[in-house]
Short mmCIF file of C-alpha atoms in Angstrom, two decimals:
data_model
loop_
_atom_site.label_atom_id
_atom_site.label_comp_id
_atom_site.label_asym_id
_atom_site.label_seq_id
_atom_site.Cartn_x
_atom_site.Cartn_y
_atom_site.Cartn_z
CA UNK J 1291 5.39 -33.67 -9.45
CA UNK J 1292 8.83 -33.76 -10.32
CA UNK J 1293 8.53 -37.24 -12.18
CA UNK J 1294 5.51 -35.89 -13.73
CA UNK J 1295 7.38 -32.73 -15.36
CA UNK J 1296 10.21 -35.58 -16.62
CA UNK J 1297 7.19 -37.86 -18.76
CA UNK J 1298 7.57 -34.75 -20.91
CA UNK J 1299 10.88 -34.66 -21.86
CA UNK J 1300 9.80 -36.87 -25.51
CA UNK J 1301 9.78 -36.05 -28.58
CA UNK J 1302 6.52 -37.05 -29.56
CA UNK J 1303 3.74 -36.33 -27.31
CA UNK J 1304 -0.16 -37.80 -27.29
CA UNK J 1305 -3.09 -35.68 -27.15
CA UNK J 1306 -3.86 -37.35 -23.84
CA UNK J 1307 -0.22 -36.41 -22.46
CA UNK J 1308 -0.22 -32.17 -23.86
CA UNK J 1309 -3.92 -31.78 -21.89
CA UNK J 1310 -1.94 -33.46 -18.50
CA UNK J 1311 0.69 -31.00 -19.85
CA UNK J 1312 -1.08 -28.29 -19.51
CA UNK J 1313 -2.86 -29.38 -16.26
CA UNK J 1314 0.48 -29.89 -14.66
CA UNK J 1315 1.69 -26.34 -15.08
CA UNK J 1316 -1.57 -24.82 -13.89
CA UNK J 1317 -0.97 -26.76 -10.57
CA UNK J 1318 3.19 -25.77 -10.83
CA UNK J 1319 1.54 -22.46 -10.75
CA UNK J 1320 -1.28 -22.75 -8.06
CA UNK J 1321 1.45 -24.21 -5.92
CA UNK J 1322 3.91 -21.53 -6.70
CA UNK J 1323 1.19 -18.62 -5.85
CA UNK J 1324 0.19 -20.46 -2.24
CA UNK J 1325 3.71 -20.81 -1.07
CA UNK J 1326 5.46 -17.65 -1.63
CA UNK J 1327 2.11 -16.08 -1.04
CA UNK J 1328 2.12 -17.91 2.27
CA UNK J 1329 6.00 -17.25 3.19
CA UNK J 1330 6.24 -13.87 2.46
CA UNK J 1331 3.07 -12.87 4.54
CA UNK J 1332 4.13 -14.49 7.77
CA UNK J 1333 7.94 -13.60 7.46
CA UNK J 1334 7.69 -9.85 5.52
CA UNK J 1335 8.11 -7.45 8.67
CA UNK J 1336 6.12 -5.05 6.92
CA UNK J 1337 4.70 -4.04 3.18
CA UNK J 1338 6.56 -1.80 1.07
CA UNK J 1339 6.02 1.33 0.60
CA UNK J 1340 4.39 1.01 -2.92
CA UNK J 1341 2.02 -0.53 -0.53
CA UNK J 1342 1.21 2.91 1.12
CA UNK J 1343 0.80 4.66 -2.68
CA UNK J 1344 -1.11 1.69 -4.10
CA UNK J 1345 -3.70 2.32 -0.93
CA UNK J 1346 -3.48 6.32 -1.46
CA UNK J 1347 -4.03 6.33 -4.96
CA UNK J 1348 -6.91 4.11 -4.93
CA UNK J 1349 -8.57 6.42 -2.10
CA UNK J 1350 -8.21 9.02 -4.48
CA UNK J 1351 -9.46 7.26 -7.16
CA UNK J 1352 -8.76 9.24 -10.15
CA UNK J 1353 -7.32 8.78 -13.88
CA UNK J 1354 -3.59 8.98 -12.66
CA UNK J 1355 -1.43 9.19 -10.10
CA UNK J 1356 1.42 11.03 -9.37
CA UNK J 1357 4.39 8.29 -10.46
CA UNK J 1358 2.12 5.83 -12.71
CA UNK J 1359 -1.31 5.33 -14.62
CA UNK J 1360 -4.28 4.22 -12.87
CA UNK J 1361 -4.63 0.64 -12.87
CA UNK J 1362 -2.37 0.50 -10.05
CA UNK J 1363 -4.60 2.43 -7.68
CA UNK J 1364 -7.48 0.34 -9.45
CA UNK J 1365 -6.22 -3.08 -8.39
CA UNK J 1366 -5.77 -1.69 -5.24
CA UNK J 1367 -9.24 -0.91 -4.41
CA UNK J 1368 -9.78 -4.85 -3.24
CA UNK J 1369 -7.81 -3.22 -0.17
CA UNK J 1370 -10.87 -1.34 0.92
CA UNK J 1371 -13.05 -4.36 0.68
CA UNK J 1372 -12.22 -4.82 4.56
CA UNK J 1373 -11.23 -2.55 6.91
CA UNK J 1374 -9.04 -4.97 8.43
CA UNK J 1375 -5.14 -4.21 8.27
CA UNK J 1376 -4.52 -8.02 8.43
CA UNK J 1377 -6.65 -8.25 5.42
CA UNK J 1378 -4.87 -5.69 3.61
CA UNK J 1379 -1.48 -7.53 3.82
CA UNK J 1380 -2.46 -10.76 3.22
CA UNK J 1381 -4.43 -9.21 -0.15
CA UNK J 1382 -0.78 -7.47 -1.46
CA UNK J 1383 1.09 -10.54 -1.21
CA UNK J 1384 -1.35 -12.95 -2.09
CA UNK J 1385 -2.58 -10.80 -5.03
CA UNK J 1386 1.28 -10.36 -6.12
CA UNK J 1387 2.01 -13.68 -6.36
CA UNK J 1388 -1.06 -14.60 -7.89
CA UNK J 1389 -0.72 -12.40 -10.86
CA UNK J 1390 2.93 -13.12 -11.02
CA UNK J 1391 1.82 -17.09 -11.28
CA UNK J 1392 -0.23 -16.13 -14.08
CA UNK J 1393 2.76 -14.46 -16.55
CA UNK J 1394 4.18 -17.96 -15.43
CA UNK J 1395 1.36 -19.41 -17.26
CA UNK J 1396 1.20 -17.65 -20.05
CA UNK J 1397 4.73 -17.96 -20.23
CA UNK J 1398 4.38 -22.12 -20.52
CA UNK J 1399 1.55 -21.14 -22.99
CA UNK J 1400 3.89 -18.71 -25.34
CA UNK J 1401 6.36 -21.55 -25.09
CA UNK J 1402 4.46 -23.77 -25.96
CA UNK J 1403 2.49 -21.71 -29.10
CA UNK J 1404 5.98 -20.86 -30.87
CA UNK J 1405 7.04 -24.23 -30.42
CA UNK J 1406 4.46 -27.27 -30.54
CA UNK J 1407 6.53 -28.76 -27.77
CA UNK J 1408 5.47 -29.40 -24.13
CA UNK J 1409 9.32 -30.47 -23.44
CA UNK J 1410 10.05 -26.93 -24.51
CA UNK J 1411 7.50 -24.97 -23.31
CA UNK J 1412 8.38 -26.17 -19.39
CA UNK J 1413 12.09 -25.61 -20.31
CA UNK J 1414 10.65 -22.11 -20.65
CA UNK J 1415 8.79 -21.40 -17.46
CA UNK J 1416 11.05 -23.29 -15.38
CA UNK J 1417 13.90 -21.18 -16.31
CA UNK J 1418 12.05 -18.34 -14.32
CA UNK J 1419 13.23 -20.29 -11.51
CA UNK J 1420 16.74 -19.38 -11.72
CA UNK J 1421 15.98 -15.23 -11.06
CA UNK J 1422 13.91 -13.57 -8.00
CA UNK J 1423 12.89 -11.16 -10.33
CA UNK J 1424 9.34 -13.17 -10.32
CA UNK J 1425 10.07 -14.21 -6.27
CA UNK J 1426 11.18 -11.74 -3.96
CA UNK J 1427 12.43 -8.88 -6.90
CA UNK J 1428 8.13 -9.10 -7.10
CA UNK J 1429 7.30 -7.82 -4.15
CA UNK J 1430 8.28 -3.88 -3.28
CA UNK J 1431 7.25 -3.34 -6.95
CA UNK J 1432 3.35 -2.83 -7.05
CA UNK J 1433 3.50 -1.58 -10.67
CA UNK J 1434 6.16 -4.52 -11.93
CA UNK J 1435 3.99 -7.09 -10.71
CA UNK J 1436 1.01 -6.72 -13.41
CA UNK J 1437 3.49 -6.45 -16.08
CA UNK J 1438 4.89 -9.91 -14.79
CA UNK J 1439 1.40 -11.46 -15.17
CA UNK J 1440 -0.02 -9.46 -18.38
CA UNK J 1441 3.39 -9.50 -21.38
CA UNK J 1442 3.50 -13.19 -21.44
CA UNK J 1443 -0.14 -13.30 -22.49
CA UNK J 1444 0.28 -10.55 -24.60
CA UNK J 1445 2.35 -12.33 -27.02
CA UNK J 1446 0.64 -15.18 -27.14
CA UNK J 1447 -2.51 -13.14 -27.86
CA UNK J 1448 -0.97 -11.15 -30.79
CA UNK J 1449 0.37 -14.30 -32.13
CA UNK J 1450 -3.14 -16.01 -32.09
CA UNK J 1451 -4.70 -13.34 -33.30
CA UNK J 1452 -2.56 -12.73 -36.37
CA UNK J 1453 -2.18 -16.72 -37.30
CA UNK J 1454 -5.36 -18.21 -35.62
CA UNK J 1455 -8.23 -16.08 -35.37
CA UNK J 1456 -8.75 -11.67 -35.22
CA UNK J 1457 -10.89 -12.08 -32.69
CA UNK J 1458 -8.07 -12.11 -30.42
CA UNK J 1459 -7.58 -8.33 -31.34
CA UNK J 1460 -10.12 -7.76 -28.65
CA UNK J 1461 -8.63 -9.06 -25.75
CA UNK J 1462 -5.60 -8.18 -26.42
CA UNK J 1463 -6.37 -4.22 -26.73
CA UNK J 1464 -8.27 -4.86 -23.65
CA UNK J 1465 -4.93 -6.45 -21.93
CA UNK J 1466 -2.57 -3.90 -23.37
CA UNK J 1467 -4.82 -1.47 -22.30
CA UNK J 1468 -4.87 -2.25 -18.76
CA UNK J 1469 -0.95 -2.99 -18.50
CA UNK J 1470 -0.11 -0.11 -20.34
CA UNK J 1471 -2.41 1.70 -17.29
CA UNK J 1472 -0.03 -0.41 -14.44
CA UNK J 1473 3.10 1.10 -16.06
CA UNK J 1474 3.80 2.83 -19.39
CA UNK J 1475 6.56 0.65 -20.09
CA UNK J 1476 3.95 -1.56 -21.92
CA UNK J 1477 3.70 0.94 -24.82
CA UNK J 1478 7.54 -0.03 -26.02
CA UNK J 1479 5.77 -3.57 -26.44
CA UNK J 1480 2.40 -2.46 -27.58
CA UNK J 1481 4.29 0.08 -30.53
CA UNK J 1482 6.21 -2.71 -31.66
CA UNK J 1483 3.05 -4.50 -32.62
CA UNK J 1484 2.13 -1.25 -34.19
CA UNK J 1485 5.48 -0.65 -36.66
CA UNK J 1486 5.09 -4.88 -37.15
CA UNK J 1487 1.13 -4.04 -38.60
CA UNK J 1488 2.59 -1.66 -41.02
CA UNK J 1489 5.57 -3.55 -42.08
CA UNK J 1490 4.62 -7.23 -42.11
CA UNK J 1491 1.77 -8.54 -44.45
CA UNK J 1492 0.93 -11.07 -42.33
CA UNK J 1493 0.08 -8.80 -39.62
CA UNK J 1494 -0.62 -5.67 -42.15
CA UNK J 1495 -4.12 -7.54 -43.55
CA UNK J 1496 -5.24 -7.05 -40.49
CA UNK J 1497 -6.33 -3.17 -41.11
CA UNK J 1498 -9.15 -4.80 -43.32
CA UNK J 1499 -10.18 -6.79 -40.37
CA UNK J 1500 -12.89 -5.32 -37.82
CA UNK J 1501 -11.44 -6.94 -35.01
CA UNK J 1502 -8.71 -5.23 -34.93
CA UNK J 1503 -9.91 -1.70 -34.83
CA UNK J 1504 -12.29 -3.13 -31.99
CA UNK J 1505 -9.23 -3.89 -30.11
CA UNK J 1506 -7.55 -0.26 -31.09
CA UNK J 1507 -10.61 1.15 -29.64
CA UNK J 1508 -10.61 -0.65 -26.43
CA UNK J 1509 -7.25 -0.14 -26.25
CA UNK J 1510 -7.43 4.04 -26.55
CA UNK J 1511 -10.42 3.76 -24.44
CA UNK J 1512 -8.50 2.46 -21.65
CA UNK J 1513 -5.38 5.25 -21.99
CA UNK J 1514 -6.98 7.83 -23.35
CA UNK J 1515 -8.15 9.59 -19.64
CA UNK J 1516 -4.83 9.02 -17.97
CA UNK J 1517 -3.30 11.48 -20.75
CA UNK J 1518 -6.20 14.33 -19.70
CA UNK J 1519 -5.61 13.46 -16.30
CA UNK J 1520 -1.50 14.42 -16.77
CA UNK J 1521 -2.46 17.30 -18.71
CA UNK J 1522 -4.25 18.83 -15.52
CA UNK J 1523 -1.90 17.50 -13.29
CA UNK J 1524 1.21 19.31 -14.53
CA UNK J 1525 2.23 15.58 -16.19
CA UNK J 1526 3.88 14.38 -12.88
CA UNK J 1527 4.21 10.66 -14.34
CA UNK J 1528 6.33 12.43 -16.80
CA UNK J 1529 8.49 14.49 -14.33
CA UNK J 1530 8.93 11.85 -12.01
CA UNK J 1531 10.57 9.37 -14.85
CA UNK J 1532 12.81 12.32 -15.74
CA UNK J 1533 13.53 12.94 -12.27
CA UNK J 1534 14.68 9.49 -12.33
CA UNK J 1535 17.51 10.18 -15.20
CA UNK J 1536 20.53 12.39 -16.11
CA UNK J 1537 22.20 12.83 -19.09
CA UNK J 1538 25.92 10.97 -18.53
CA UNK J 1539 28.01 8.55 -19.98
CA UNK J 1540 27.02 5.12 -18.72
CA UNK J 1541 28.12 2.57 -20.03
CA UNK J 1542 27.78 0.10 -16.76
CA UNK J 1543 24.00 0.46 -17.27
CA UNK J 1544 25.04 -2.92 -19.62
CA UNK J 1545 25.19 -5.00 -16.32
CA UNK J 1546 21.66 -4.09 -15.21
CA UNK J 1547 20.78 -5.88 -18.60
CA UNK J 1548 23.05 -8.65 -17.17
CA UNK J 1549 21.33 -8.56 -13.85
CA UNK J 1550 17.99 -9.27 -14.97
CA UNK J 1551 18.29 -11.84 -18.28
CA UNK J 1552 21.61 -13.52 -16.32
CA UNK J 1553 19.23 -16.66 -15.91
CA UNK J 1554 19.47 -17.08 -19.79
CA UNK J 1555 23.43 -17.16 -19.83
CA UNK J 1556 22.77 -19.96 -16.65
CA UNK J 1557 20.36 -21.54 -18.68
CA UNK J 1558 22.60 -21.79 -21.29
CA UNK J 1559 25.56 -23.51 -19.35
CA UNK J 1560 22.99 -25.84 -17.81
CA UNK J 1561 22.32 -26.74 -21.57
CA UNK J 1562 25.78 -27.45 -22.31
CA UNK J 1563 27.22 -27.97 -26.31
CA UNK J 1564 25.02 -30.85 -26.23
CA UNK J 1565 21.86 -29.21 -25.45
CA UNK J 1566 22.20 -25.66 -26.47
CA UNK J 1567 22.00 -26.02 -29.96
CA UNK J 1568 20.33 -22.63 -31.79
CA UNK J 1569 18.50 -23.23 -35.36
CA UNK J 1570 17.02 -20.02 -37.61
CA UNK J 1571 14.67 -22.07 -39.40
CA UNK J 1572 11.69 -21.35 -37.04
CA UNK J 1573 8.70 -19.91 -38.25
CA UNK J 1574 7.48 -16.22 -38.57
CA UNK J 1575 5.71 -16.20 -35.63
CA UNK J 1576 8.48 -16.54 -33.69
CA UNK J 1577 10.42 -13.97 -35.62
CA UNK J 1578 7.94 -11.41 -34.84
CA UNK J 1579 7.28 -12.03 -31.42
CA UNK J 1580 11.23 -11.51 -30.82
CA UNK J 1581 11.04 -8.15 -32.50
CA UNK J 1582 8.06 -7.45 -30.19
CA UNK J 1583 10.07 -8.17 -26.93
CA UNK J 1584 13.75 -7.60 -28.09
CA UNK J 1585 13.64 -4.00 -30.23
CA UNK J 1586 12.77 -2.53 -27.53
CA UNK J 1587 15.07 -3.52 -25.36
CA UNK J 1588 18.00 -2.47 -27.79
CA UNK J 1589 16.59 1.45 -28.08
CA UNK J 1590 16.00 1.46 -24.19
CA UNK J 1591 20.15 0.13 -23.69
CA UNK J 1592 21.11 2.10 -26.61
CA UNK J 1593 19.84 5.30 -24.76
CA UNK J 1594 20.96 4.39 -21.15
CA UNK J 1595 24.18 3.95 -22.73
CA UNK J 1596 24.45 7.91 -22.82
CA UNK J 1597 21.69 8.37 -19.76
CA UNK J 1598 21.77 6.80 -16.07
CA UNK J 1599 18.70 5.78 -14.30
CA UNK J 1600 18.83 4.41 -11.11
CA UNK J 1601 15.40 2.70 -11.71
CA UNK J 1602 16.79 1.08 -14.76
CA UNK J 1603 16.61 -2.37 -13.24
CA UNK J 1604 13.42 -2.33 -12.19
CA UNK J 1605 12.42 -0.86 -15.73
CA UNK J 1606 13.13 -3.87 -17.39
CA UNK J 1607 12.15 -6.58 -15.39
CA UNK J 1608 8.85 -6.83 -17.16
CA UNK J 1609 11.39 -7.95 -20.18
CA UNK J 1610 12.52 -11.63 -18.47
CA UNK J 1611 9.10 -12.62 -17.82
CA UNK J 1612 8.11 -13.75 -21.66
CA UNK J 1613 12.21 -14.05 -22.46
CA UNK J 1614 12.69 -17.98 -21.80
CA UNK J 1615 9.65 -18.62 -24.45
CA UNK J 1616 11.32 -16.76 -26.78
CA UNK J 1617 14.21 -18.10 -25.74
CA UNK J 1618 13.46 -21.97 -26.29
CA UNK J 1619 11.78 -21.23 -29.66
CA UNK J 1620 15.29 -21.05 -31.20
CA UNK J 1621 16.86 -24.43 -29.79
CA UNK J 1622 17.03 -27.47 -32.27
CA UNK J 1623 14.63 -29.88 -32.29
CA UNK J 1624 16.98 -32.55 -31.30
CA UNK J 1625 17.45 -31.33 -27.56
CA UNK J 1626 14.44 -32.98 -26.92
CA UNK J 1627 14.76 -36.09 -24.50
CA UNK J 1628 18.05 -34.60 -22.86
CA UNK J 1629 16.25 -31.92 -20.70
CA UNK J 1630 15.81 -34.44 -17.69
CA UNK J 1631 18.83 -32.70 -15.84
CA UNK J 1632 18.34 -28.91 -16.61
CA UNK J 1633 14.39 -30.07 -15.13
CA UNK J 1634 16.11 -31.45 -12.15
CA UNK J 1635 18.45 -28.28 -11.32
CA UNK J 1636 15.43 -25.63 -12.05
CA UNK J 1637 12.96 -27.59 -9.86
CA UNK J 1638 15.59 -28.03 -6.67
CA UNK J 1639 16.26 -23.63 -7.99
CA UNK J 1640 12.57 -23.42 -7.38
CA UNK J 1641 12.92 -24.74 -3.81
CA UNK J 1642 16.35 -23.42 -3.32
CA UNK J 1643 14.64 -19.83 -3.95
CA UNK J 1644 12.28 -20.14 -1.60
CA UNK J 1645 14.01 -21.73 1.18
CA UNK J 1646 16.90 -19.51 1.00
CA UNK J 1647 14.33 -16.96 1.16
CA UNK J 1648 12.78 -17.98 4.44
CA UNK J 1649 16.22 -18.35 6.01
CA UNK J 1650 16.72 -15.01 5.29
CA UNK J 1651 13.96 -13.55 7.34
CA UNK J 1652 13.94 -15.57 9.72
CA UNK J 1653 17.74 -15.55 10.68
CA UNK J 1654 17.02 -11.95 10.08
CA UNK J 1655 19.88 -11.76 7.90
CA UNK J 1656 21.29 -7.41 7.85
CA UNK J 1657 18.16 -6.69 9.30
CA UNK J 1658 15.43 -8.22 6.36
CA UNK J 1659 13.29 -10.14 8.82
CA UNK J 1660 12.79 -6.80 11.17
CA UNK J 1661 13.19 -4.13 8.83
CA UNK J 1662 10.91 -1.03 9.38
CA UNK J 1663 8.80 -3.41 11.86
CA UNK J 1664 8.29 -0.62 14.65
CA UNK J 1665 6.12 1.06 12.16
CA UNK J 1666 3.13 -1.26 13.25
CA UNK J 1667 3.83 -0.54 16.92
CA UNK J 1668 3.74 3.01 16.66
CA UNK J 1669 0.31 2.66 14.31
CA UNK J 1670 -0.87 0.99 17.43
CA UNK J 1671 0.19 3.95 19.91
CA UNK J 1672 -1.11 6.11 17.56
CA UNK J 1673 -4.58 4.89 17.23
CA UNK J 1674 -4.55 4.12 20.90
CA UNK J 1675 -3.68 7.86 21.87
CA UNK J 1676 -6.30 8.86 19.48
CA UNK J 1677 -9.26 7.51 21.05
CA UNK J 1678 -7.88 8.19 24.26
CA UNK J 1679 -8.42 11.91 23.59
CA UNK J 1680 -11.33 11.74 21.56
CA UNK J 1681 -14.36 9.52 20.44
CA UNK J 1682 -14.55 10.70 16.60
CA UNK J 1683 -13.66 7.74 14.65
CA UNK J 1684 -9.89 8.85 12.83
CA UNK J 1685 -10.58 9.56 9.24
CA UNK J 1686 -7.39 11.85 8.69
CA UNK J 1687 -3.76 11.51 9.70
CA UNK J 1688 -0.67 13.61 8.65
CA UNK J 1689 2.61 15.45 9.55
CA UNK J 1690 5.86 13.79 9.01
CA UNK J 1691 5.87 10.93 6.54
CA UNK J 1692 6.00 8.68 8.47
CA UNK J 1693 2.84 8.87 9.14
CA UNK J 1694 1.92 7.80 5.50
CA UNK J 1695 2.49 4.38 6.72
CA UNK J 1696 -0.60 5.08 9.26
CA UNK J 1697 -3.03 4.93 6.27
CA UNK J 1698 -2.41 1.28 5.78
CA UNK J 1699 -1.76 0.04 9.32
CA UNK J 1700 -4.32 1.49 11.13
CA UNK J 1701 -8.09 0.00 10.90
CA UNK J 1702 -10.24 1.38 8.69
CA UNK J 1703 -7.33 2.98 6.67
CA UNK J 1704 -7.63 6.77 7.23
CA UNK J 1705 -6.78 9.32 4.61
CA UNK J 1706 -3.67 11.94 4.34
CA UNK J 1707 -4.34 15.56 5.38
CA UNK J 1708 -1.83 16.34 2.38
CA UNK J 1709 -3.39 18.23 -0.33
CA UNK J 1710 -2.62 17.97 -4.37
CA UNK J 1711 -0.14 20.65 -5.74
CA UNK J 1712 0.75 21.14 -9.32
CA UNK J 1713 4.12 22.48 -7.90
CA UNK J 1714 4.97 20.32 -5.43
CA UNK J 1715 3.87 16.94 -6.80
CA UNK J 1716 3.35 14.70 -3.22
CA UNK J 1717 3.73 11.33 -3.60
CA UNK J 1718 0.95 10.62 -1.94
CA UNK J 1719 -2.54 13.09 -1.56
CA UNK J 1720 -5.59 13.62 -0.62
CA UNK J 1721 -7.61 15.53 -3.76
CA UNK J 1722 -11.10 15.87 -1.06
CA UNK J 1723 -9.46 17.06 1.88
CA UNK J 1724 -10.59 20.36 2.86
CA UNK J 1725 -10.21 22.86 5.97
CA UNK J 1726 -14.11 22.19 6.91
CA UNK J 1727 -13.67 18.02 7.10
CA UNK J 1728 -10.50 18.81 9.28
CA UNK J 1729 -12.61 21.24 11.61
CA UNK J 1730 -15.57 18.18 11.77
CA UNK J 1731 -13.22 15.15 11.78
CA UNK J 1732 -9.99 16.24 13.34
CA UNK J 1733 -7.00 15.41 12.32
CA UNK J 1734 -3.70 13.30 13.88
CA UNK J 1735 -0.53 14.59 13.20
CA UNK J 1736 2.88 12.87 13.88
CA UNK J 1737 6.27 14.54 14.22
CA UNK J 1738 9.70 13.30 14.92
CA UNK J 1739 10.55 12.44 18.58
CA UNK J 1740 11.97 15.05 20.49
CA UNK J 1741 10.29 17.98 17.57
CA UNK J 1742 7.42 18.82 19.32
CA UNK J 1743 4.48 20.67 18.64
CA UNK J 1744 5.99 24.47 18.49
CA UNK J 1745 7.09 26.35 15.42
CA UNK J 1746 7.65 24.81 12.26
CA UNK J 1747 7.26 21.16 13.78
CA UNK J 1748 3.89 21.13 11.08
CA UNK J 1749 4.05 24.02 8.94
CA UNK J 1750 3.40 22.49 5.78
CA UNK J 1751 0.15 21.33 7.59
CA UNK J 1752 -0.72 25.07 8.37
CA UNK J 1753 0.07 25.94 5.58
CA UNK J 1754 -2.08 24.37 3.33
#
């Protein structure tokens, strides 16, 4: 593979050798979905808890939930598809890393669009190699994840449809519509192309095109229930972000910047003065698309400069994933047929990443391999002590939260006895619960050891 990735360090490139091109990163990222998939799988001790929300939101299945849009809860309904546990966790990481290996691909393809270069275009995706922002960074975040396989193509969709052919409006709504539903940090993206339609004439003629307002529509169709569904939900998306930030001084919110698009500076040293040679003369299309990924960026530092958000980090690690294609679109021509070491080091970074990985969990380095793993032995005690007292199949669990994780790690995934309140805003629900399906089905509640069942061991259970 390796040698195969070094043919395309030329500067002139056959037909015949761009379609092998492009073959040869499909299978980079086929590979690259089957073993992390695999690895993390067998050596995870247990999902994370976006795992547990993911699952609840989907049983819910409504326009929202309480920390993001729906498409989250949507993806998650292939959970349901068996009522197998082991099912379940082989679905979250295999799904992950299969979306993730898709904004891999479309960040080859975005590459390769603003540049005409193959040599370029795998300088681009395999600098993703150098951060575990797409490896192990990709995992505890359930929203993250479809942003990591959706902005790449998003670019390259608005540049083909503004330079190749409107019909690309269409998908692209459709896209932006469903990633803006995973998380709504797709809108800073999305209203970049927006200002860019008014401002730019090359974009701006456009309006007069059909296409585009078919996208707009598909696009509004998509978002438009989420925002009725926060309206009668006391807009708990909205409070949790704002939970999430305080007004303060901050300017060391600069090095979460740093510790996501730090691969760039590396990439940059592995370049050298030889290599990393920047040129402005690059066409439009790459101007725009680094106003669509880059404004952003600057108004989102320029207020956490004066705010501090603990979730900052994770809020813009949907920013690296197109990044390197942007990137590479500014390096001179002339670097061409020197990138045979910077493809060595990121290929052995690949492998480094995933090995150092593995020796992690297994050596079970501060606790990673076993973390949390009692959780599955207790959802075995607890089932077990269930149908040891009764022979009603368990449809409803609740108490303490830990029995949250119960929902995903017991067979056939039964529901929370927590109901939905506009005050209190749970994390995770259960909108059809009611006292008569408690009476029929029964109910198993968990407590801490050594609470008990006697006063307020369960009161917000008899309660509501």
């Amino acid at each position: 593979m390796l040698s195969t990735i070094l043919h395309f360090d030329q500067s002139t490139n056959t037909p015949t050798d761009i379609a092998r091109s492009h073959r040869a990163a499909l299978i980079w990222c086929f590979v690259y979905a089957v073993a992390w998939s695999l690895v993390s799988y067998h050596l995870d001790p247990t999902v994370p808890y976006d795992a547990v929300e993911a699952l609840n939101w989907d049983s819910n299945g409504e326009w929202g939930s309480p920390n993001n849009p729906w498409f989250v809860g949507f993806v998650a309904r292939i959970l349901l598809i068996s009522s197998s546990t082991e099912f379940a966790s082989a679905f979250w990481y295999v799904g992950h890393f299969s979306v993730v290996a898709v904004g891999m691909l479309g960040c080859y393809r975005l590459a390769y669009k603003l540049t005409d270069s193959i040599a370029l275009a795998w300088l681009g995706m395999l600098t993703l190699n150098l951060s575990g922002v797409i490896n192990f960074d990709a995992i505890p975040y359930n929203d993250n994840y479809l942003l990591f396989g959706s902005w790449s193509w998003l670019l390259l969709m608005f540049v083909k449809a503004v330079y190749e052919d409107s019909r690309w409006w269409i998908p692209y709504g459709i896209l932006a519509g469903c990633s803006a539903m995973a998380k709504y940090t797709t809108f800073a993206p999305v209203a970049m192309v927006f200002i860019l339609s008014l401002a730019v004439p090359s974009v701006r003629r456009n309006w007069s095109d059909r296409n585009f307002y078919i996208g707009i529509a598909a696009f509004l169709a998509l978002v438009t229930p989420n925002f009725f569904w926060m309206f009668a939900n006391n807009f708990s998306s909205v409070k949790w972000v704002s939970g999430q930030v305080s007004a303060q001084l901050s300017p060391g919110s600069w090095l979460a910047l740093l510790s996501v698009f730090y691969p760039l500076i590396l990439l940059a040293g592995l370049l050298g003065k030889r290599g990393l040679r920047f040129t402005k003369n690059v066409p439009e299309k790459v101007w725009l698309t680094t106003f669509v990924l880059l404004a952003p960026l600057v108004v989102i530092m320029a207020w956490f400069t004066f705010h501090k958000g603990g979730r900052l980090v994770e809020w813009l690690h949907p920013f690296f994933m197109p990044a390197p294609a942007v990137l590479v679109a500014f390096l001179a021509k002339d670097v061409i047929g020197q990138l045979s070491r910077a493809y060595k080091v990121l290929v052995t970074m690949a492998l480094l990443m995933i090995v150092g990985y593995s020796s992690v969990m297994v050596c079970n380095v501060r606790n990673a391999g076993q973390n949390f793993e009692g959780v599955k032995v207790l959802a075995h005690d607890a089932e077990t002590f269930w149908y040891e007292n009764t022979d009603k199949p368990l449809k409803l669990v609740g108490g303490a939260e830990i029995s949250e994780w119960m929902t995903f790690y017991i067979a056939p995934h039964p529901e929370m006895s927590n109901r939905w309140s506009n005050e209190t805003l749970p994390n995770v629900y259960n909108r059809h619960v009611t006292a008569g399906k408690i009476e029929s089905q029964g109910v198993l509640l968990l407590s801490h050891v050594g609470e008990g069942c006697e006063g307020q061991t369960f009161r917000r259970f008899t309660e509501e």
